[in-house]
XYZ file of C-alpha atoms in Angstrom:
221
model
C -121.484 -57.583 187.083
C -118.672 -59.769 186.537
C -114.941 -59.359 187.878
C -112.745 -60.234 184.354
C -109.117 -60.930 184.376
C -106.674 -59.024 181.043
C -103.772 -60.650 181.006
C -101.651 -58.551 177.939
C -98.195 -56.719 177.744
C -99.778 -54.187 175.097
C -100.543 -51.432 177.923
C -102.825 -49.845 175.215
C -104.751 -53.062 174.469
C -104.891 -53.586 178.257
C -106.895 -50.183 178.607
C -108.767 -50.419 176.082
C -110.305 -53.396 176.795
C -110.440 -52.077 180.552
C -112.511 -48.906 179.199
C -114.953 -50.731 176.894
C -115.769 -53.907 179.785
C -116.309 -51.656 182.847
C -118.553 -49.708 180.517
C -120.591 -53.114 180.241
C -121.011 -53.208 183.766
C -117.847 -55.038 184.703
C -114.831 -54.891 187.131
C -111.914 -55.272 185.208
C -108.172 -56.205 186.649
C -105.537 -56.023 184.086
C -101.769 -57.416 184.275
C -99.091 -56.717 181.684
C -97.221 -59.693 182.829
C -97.746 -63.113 183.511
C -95.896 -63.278 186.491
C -97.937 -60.919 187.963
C -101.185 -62.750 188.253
C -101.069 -65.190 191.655
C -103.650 -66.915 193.115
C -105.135 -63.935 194.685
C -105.348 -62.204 190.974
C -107.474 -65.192 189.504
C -109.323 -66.777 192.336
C -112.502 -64.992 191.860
C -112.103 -64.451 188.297
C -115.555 -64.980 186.453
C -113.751 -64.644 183.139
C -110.241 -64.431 181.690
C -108.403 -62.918 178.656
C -105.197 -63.997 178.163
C -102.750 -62.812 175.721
C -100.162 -65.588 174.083
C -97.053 -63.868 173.035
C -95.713 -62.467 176.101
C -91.789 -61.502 177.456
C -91.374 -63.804 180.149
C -94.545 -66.608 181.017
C -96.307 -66.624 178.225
C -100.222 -67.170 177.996
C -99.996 -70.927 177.474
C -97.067 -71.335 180.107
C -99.800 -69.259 182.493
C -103.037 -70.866 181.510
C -101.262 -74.191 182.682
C -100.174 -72.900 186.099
C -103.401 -71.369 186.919
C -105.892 -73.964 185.060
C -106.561 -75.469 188.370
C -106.936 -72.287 190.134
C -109.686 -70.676 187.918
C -112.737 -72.097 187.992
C -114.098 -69.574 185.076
C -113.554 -69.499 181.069
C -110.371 -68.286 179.760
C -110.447 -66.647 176.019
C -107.087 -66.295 174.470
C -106.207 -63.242 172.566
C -103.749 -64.014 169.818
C -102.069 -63.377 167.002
C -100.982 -66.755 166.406
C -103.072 -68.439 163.883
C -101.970 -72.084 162.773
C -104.364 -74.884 163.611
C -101.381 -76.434 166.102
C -101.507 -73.366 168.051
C -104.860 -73.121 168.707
C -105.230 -76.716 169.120
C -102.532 -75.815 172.097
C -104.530 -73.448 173.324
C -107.744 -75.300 173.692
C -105.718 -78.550 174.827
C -104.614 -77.373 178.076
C -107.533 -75.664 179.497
C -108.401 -72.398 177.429
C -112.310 -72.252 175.957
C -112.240 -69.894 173.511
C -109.778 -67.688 171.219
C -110.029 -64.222 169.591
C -107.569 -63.710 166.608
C -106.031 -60.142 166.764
C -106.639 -57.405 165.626
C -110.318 -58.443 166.750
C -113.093 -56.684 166.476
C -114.241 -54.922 169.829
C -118.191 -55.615 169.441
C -116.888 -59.433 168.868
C -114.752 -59.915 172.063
C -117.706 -58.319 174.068
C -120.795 -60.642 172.765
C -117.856 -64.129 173.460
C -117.438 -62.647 176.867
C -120.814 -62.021 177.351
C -121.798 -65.189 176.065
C -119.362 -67.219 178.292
C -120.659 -65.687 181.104
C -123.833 -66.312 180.649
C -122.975 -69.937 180.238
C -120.789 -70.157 183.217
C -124.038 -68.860 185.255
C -125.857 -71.828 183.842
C -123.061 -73.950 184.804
C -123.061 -74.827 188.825
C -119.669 -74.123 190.299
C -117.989 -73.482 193.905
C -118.259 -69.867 193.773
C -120.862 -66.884 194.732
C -120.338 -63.331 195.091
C -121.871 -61.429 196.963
C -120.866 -57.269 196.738
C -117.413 -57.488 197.507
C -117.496 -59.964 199.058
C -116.619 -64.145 197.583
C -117.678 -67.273 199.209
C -115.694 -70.440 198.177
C -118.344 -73.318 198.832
C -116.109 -75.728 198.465
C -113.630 -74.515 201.137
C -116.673 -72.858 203.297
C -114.722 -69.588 203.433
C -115.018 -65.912 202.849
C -112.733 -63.652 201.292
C -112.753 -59.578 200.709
C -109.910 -58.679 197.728
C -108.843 -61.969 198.269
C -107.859 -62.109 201.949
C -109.962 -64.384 203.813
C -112.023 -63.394 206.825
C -111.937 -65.211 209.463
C -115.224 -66.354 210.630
C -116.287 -69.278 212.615
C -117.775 -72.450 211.215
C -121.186 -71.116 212.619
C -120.490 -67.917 211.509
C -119.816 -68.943 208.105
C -122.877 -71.089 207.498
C -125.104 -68.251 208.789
C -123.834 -65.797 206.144
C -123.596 -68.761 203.481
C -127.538 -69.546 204.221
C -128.019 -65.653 203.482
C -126.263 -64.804 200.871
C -127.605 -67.567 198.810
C -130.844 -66.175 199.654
C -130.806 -62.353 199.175
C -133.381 -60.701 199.818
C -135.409 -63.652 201.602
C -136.113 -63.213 205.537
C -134.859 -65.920 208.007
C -136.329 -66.004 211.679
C -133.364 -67.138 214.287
C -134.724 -70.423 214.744
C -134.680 -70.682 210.800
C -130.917 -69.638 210.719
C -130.143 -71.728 213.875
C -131.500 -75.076 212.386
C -129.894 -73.852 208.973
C -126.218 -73.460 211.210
C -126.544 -76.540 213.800
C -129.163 -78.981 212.295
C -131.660 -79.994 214.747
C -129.251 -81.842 217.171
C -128.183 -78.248 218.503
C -128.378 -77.988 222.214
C -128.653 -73.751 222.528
C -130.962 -71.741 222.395
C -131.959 -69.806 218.823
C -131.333 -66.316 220.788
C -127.567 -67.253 220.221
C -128.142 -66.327 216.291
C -128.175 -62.939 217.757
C -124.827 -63.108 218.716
C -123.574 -64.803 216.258
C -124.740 -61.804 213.856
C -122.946 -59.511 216.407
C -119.906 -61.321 215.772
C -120.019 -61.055 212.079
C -120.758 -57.589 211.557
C -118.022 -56.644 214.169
C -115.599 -58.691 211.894
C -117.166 -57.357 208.780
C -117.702 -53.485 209.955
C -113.956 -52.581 209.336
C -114.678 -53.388 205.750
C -117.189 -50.995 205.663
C -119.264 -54.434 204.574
C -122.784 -54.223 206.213
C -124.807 -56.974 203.970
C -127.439 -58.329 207.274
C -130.138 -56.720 207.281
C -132.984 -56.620 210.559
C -136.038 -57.474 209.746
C -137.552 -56.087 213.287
C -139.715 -58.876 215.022
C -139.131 -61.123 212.237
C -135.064 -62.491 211.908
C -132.673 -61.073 209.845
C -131.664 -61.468 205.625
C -128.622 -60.505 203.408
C -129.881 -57.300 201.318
C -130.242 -57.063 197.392
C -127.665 -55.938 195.636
């Protein structure tokens, strides 16, 4: 499942394409204005559709204010054809185009083939349910609000989550958190745990599992 960004005053359009992604499996967000989409919108945006011709910021005015905030592809939708145009478009950050009126089966297979290259592609990012790790600024965020977990804490559920599925004894996970220069004892991974499910509990976010007499791991999706 991917989380994809629509970006398009045509409320029809924006439903549309709602109806026919989340039937592929995907979480859709859709904006009918520019100035609606912050840094919260597009942070953990795997993919973005962005109509041009919009009231207001329009697509290319929007694609250059949040180029550096979306690390994912960003297909414009437009009805603008001349080379210049398009040239625009691909100039300041955008990977892709779709002329409209497009055809519906077309815009799915360039998502689906954008995403699949942005998997191949190593980036910062890795989602986990609902909730997003940035790796590059070793946090956690739920709907875009960031949790706020220790640095041990964080590297614990970082060394899980990349590992789903896989079981990690605590002296695994404490030489994963504090290296082998750590001075306490491996029963504090137990407490650590504690600590994040307490913080992640009101989120009804239970993703560590125990593995009785073994350690712990982050469940399958």
């Amino acid at each position: 499942m991917a989380h994809i960004l629509v970006v398009d005053d045509d409320k029809d359009l924006c439903t549309l394409l709602k109806t026919v992604l989340e039937r592929d499996g995907h979480q859709v967000s859709a904006h009918l204005r520019g100035n609606e989409v912050d840094q919260a919108a597009c942070r953990w945006a795997d993919c973005i559709l962005l109509d041009v011709m919009m009231p207001g910021e329009d697509g290319f005015t929007l694609c250059r204010r949040i180029r550096n905030l979306a690390d994912c592809p960003i297909l414009f939708l437009t009805a603008k054809t001349e080379e210049t145009d398009v040239l625009t478009g691909l100039g300041i950050g955008g990977d892709d185009y779709l002329t409209k009126p497009f055809r519906l089966a077309e815009l799915r297979a360039r998502v689906a083939a954008h995403l699949r290259r942005q998997q191949r592609t190593p980036h910062t990012r890795l989602r986990r349910g609902n909730l997003d790790f940035d790796l590059g600024e070793k946090a956690v965020y739920f709907q875009g609000k960031p949790l706020k977990l220790t640095r041990s804490e964080y590297t614990i559920c970082e060394h899980l989550a990349m590992r789903p599925g896989q079981t990690f004894s605590k002296e695994q996970l404490y030489e994963a958190a504090f290296g082998y220069e750590g001075v306490a004892d491996a029963s504090a991974i137990t407490e650590h745990i504690k600590n994040i499910r307490a913080k992640l509990r009101p989120l009804n976010e239970s993703p560590i599992e125990t593995v009785w007499g073994v350690g712990y791991k982050w469940k399958k999706e």
